[in-house]
XYZ file of C-alpha atoms in Angstrom:
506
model
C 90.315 35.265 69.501
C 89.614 38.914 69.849
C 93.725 39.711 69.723
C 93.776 37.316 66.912
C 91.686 39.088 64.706
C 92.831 42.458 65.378
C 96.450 41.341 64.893
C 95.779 39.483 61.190
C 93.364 43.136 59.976
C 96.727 44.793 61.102
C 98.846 42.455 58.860
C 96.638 43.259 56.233
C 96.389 46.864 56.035
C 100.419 46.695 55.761
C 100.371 44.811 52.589
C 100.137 46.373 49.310
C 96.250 46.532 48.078
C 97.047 47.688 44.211
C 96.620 47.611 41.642
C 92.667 48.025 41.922
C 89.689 48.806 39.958
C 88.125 52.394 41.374
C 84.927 50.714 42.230
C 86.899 48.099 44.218
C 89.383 50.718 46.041
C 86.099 53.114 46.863
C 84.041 49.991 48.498
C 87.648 49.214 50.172
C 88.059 52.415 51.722
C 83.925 52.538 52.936
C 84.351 49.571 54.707
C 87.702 51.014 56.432
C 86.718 54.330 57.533
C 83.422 54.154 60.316
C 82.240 57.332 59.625
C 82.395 57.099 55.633
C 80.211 59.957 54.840
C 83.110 62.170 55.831
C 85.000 60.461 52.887
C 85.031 62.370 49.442
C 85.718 60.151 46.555
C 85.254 61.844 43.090
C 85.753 59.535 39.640
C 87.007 60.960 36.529
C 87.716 59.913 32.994
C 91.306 61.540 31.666
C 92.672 60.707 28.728
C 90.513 57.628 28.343
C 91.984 56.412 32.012
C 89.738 55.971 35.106
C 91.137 58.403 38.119
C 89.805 58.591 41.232
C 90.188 61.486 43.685
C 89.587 61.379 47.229
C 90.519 63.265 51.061
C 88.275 63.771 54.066
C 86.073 66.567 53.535
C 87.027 68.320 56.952
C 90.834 67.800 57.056
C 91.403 69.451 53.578
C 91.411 73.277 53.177
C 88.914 74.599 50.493
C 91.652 76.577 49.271
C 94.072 74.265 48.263
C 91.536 72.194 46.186
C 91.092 74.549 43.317
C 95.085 74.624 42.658
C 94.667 70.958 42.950
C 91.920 69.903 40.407
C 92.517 72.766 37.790
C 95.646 70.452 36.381
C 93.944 67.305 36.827
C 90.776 68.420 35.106
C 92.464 69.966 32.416
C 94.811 68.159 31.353
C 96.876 68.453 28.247
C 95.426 65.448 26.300
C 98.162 65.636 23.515
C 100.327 64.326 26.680
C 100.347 60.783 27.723
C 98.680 60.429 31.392
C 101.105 58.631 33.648
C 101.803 59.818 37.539
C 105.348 61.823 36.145
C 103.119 64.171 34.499
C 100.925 64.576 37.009
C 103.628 65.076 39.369
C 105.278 67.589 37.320
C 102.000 69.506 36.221
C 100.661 69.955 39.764
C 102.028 73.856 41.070
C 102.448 72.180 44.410
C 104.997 70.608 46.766
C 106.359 67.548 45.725
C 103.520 64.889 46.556
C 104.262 61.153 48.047
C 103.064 57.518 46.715
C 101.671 55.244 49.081
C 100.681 51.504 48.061
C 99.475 50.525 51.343
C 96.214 50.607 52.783
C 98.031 51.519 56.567
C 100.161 54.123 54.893
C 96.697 55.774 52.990
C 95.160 55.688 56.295
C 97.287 57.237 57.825
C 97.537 60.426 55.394
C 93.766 61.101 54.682
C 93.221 61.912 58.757
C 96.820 63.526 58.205
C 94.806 65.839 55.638
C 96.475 64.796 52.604
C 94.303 64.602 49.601
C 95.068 61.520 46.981
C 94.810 60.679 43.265
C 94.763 56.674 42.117
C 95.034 55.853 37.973
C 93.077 53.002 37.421
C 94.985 49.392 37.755
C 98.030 51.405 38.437
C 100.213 50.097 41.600
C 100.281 53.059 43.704
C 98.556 56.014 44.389
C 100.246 59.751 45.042
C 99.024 62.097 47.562
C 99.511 65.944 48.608
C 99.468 67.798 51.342
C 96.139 69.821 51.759
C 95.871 70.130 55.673
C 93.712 72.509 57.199
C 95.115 73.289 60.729
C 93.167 75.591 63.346
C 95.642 77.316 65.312
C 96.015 81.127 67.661
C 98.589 83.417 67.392
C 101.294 83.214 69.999
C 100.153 85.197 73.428
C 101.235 85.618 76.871
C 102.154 83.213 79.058
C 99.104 81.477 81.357
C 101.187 79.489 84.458
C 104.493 81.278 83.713
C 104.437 84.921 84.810
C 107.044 87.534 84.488
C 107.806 90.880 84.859
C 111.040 90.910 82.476
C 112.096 89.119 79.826
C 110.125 88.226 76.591
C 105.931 87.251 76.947
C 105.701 85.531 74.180
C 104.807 81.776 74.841
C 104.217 78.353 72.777
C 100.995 77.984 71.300
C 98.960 74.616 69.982
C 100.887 74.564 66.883
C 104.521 72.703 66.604
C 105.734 74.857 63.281
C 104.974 77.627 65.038
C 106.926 76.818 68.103
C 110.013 74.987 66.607
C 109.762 78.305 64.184
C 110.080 80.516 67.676
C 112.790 78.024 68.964
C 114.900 78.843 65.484
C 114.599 82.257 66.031
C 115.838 81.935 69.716
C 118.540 80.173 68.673
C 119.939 81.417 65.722
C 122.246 77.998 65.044
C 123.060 75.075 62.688
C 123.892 73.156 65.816
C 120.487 73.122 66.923
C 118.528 69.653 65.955
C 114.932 68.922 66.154
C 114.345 65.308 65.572
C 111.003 63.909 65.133
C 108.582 60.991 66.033
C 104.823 59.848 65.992
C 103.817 58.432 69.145
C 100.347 56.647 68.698
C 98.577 53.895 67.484
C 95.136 55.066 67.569
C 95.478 59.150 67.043
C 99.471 59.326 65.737
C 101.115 62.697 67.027
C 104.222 64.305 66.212
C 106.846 64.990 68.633
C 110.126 66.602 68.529
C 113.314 66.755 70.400
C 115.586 69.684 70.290
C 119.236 69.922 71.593
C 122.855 71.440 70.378
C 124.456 68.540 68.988
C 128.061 69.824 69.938
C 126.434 70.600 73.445
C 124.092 67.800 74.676
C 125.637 64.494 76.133
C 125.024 61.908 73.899
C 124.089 59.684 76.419
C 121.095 61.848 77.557
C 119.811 62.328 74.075
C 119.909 58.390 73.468
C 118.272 57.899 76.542
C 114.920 60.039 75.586
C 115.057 59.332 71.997
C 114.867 55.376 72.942
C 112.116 55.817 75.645
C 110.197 57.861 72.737
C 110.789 55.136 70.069
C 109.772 52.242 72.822
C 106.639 54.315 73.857
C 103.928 51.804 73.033
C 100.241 53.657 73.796
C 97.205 54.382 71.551
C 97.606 58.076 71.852
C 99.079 60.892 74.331
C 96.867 63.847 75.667
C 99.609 66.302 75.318
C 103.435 67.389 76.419
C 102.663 66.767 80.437
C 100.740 63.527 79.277
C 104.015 62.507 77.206
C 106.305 63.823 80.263
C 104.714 61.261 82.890
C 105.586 57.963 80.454
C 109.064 59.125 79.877
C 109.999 59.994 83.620
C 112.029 57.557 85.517
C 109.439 56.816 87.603
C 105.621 57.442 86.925
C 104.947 56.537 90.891
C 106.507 59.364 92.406
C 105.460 62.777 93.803
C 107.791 64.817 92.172
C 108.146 65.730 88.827
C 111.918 64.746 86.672
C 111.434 67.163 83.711
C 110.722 70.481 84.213
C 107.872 71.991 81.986
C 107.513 75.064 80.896
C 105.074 77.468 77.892
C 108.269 80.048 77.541
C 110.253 79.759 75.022
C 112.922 81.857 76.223
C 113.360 79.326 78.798
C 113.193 76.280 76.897
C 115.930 77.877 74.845
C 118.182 78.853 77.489
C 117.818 75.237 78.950
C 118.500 74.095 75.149
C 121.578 76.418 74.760
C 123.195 74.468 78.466
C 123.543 71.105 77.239
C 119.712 70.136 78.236
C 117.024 68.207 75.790
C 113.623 70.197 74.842
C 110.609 68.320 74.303
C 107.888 69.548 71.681
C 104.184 67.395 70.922
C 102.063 68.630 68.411
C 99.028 70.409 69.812
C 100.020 71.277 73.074
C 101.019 74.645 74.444
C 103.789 73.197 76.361
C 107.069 71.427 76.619
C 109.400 69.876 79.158
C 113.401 69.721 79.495
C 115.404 67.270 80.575
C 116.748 66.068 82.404
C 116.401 68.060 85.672
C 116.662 68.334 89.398
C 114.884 70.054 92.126
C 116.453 72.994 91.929
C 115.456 73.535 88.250
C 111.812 74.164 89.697
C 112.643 76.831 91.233
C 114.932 78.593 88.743
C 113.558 81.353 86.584
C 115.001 83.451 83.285
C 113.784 86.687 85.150
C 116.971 86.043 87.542
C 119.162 86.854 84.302
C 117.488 90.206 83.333
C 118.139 91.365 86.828
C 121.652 92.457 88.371
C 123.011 89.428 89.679
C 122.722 90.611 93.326
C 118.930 91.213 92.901
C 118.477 87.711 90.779
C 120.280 85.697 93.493
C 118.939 87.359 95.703
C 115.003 86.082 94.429
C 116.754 82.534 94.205
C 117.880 82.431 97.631
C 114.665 83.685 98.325
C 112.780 80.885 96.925
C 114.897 77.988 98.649
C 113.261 79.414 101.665
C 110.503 80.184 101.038
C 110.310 75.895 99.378
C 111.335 75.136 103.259
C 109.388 77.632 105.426
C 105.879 76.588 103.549
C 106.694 73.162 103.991
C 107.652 73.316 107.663
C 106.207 76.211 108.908
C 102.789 74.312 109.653
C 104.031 71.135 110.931
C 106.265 73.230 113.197
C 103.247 74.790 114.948
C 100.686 71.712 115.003
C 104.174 69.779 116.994
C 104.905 72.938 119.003
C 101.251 73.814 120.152
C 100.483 69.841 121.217
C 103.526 68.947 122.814
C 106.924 71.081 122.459
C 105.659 74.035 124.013
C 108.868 75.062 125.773
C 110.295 76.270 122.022
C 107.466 79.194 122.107
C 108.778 82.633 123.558
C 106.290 82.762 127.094
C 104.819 85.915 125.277
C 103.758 84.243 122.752
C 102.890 81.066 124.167
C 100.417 83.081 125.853
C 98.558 84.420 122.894
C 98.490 81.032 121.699
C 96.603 79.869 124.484
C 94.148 82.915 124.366
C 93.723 82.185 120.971
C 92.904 78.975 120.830
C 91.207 79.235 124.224
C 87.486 79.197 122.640
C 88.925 76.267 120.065
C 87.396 72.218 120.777
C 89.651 70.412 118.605
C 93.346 70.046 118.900
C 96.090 71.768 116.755
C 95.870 68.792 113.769
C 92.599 69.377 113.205
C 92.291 72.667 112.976
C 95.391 72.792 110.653
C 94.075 70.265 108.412
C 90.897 71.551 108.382
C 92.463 75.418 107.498
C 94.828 73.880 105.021
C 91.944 71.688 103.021
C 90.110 75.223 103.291
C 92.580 77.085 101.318
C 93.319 73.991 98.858
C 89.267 74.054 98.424
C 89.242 78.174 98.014
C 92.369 77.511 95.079
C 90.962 75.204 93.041
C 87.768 77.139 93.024
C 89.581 80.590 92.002
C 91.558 78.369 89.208
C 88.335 76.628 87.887
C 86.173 79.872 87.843
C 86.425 82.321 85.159
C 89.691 84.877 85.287
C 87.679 87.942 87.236
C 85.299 85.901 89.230
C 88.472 83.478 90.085
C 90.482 86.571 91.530
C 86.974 87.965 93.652
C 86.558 84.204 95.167
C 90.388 83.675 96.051
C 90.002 86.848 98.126
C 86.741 87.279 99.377
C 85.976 83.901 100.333
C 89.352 84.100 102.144
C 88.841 86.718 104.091
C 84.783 85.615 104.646
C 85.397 82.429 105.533
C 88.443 82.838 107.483
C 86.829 85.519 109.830
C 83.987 83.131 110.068
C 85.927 80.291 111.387
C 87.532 82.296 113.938
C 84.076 83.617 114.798
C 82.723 80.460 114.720
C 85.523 79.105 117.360
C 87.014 76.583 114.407
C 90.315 77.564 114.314
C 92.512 80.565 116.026
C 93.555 83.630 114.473
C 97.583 82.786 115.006
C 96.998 79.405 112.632
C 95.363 81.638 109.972
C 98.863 83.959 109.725
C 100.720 80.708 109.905
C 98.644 78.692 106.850
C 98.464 82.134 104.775
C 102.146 82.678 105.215
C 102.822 78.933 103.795
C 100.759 79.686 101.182
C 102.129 82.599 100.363
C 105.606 80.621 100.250
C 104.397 78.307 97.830
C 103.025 80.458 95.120
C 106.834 81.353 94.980
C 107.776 78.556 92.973
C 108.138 79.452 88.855
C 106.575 75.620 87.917
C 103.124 75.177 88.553
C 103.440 71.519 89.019
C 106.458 71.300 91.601
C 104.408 74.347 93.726
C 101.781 71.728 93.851
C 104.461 68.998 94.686
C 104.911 71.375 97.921
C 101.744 71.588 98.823
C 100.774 67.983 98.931
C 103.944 67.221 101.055
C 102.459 69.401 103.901
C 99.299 66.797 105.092
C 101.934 63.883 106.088
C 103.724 66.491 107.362
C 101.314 67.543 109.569
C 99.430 64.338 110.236
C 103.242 63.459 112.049
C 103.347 65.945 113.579
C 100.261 65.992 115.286
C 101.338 62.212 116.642
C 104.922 62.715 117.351
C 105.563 66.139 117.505
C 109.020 67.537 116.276
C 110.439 64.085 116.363
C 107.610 63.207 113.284
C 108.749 66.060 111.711
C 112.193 64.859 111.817
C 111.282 61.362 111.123
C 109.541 63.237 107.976
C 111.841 65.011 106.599
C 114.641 62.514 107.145
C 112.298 59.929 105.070
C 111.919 63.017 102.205
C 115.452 63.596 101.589
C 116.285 59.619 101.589
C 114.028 59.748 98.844
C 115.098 62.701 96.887
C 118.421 61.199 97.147
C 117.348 58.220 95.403
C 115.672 59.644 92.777
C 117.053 60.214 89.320
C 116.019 62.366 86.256
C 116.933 60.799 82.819
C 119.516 58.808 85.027
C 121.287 61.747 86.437
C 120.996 62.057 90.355
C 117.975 64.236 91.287
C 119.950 66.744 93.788
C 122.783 67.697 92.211
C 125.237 69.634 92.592
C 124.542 68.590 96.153
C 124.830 65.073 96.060
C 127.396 64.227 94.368
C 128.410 67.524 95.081
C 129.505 69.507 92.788
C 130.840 73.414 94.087
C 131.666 74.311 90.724
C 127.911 74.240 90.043
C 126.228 76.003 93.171
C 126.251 79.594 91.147
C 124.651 78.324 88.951
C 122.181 76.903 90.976
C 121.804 79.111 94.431
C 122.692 82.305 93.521
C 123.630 83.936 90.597
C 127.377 85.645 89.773
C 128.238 88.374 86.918
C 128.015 86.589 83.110
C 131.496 87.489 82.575
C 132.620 84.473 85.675
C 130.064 82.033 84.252
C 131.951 80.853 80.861
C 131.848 77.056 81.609
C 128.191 75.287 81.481
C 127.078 73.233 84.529
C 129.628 69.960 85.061
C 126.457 68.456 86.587
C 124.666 67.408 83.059
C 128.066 66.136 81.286
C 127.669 68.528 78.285
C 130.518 67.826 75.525
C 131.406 70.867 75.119
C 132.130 72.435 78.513
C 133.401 76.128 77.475
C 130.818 78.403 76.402
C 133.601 81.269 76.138
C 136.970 82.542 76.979
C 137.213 83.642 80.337
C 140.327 86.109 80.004
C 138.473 87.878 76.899
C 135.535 88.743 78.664
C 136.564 90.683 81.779
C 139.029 92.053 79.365
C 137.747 95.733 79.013
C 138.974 97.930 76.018
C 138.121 101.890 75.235
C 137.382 102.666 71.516
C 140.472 104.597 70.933
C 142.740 100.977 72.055
């Protein structure tokens, strides 16, 4: 019954409502909006005419409403008053007739302010919008030490407007849709259009246009109903706040993301390696930038099995510890009552406790608790016989390994990976690890990101791609874009011209 009635008020507000007296469009519109009081509606007698005027008091800049009335108030009455006039004696952009009670909706919480003749059949409408927005700062998740700080704020203009200015190019498209029933936002795509494969940018503009919810939180919100799969740990489009990075991705044959109102946007499609790529690689020589990349494969594999490896070595595998060692293990955990996966679990859900707190605290106080209350509570454990010194190195240096990772998200991807990790290992050993690890990369190798396989260039493989990927080599050896993404156009330049070196005299 319910669905019923909400489905035939729908049909209604689609169909055209005028022409209408102004007493019968102003009790029309009360009964529409639930907080009417919000509702300005002005009557005025022009030329003999009824006209109504009428916005939402806080969605229309105060600004905007003198150049708006002035004409209207006083006009020419020599001329006769029809909505041509108006249209051409207003000094502002070129307004837009609705004749729907959906469509009129929809532009007074847009901020659009409108003006209805009397018995005419539509009304026009201009854009008065107030919008609150902060000037473009620094980079909060993303941080670098070269390479441009500026980041995306709340405002779309302003970050398609940073985009453009990246990318100096006709080729680039930004294509937009509202996603919404209930609070409508704008989103864009960008991509080269004699870059991106077609197929990729059919693929996300569909699962946009099929996107059926009542509204979207923001970009990460948006990101999570257009991934392949919504049940899975780890993330298919890489996010990001920099612009210079969402550019760069752009410029390779990838497909940017924008939603009105939020600070960040995601590219696509991706793979795991894409998480831990940074543009600080490409302001470095390429020995030092592949050098970090390298870097940060390991570091991805020592934080997630450095842990494991000790809880399955310390309860059962002890003939892979060094006798010197095995011996300070012993002394160390000598004065300790619970067994290895305990006291890792219990360190690990310490630190993960000690993060969140530092993150949720304000900036200064954050820093103070991540490394006071480290070093407090982790000399009090030991004190305390909870947990061994040797296990404290071991979970500090797999945190340290994680904060590695550029994206925030895929870090924390990392991190939650660990517990079954350790929870097997504490019951099987090594061979849990194995079993693991084994059951990780049979997943990985089934997941996909827009449709393309999530580890490539490694499966399918694909050598042509691993310097682009693994390490880094000098710009003028990397004129072809990654084979991995199918971009149409695979040549960015000519090989033979760039290593080609010429004095000024030549």
């Amino acid at each position: 019954m319910w669905n019923r009635r909400k489905r035939s008020q729908s049909d209604q507000s689609d169909e055209v409502i005028f022409p209408l007296k102004i007493d019968e469009l102003k009790n029309l519109l009360v009964e529409t909006f639930v907080n009417s009081s919000s509702l300005n509606f002005t009557k005025y007698k022009i030329n003999n005419k009824n006209v109504a005027v009428f916005f939402i008091d806080y969605q229309v800049e105060g600004a905007k409403l003198g150049p708006f009335l002035e004409p209207l108030l006083e006009f020419d009455s020599d001329k006769e008053f029809t909505y041509q006039t108006l249209l051409n004696g207003l000094p502002l952009s070129t307004g837009s007739t609705s004749n729907t009670l959906k469509d009129i909706q929809k532009k007074l919480i847009s901020g659009e302010a409108f003006i209805y003749i009397e018995k005419e059949k539509q009304a026009i409408s201009y854009p008065l919008t107030i919008k609150e927005t902060r000037s473009p700062g620094k980079a909060e998740t993303e941080s670098l030490v070269l390479g441009p700080k500026i980041a995306f704020t709340e405002s779309i203009l302003k970050n398609m407007n940073i985009i453009r200015w990246q990318i100096n190019s006709t080729d680039l498209v930004f294509e937009e849709f509202t996603v919404g029933k209930q609070a409508p936002r704008e989103v864009r795509i960008a991509y080269m259009k004699s870059v991106a494969n077609e197929d990729d940018v059919n693929t996300i503009r569909q699962r946009i246009k099929e996107l059926d919810v009542d509204q979207i939180e923001g970009t990460i919100v948006l990101k999570q109903y257009l991934e392949d799969s919504q049940t899975n740990l780890f993330p298919q489009f890489d996010e990001t706040e920099l612009p210079d990075r969402f550019a760069y991705n752009v410029t390779r044959g990838k497909i940017g993301v924008l939603v009105d109102g939020s600070p960040t946007s995601f590219i696509a499609p991706a793979t795991l390696f894409s998480f831990l790529e940074s543009t600080e690689d490409l302001y470095m020589r390429w020995q030092a930038g592949s050098f970090l990349r390298i870097l940060r494969f390991l570091a991805m594999f020592f934080s997630i099995l450095v842990t494991p490896t000790y809880v399955a070595a310390a309860t059962y595998q002890y003939a892979i510890i060094p006798s010197q060692l095995l011996v300070s293990i012993g002394q160390s955990r000598a004065a300790v009552p619970f067994p290895p996966i305990f006291e890792a679990l219990l360190l690990e859900f310490l630190l993960e406790l000690l993060r969140e707190a530092g993150a949720r605290l304000p900036t200064k106080v954050g820093q103070t608790m991540g490394i006071v209350g480290g070093i407090v509570i982790g000399q009090a454990a030991v004190e305390a016989g909870l947990t061994s010194n040797i296990l404290i190195i071991v979970v500090a240096m797999s945190a340290l390994s994680s904060f590695t990772t550029p994206s925030y998200l895929f870090g924390t991807t990392i991190r939650l990976i660990r517990f079954p990790l350790i929870i097997l290992a504490g019951f099987l050993g090594l061979a849990g690890i194995v079993f693991g690890v084994s059951f990780l990369l049979i997943h990985l190798l089934r997941l996909t990101s827009l449709g393309r396989p999530y580890l490539v260039p490694i499966y399918p493989l694909r050598l042509a791609d691993f310097n682009k990927v693994f390490f880094r080599t000098p710009f003028s050896y990397e004129s072809k874009r990654a084979k991995s993404y199918r971009p149409k156009d695979l040549i960015r330049f000519n090989k033979k011209d760039a290593k080609q070196k010429r004095d000024i005299d030549e």
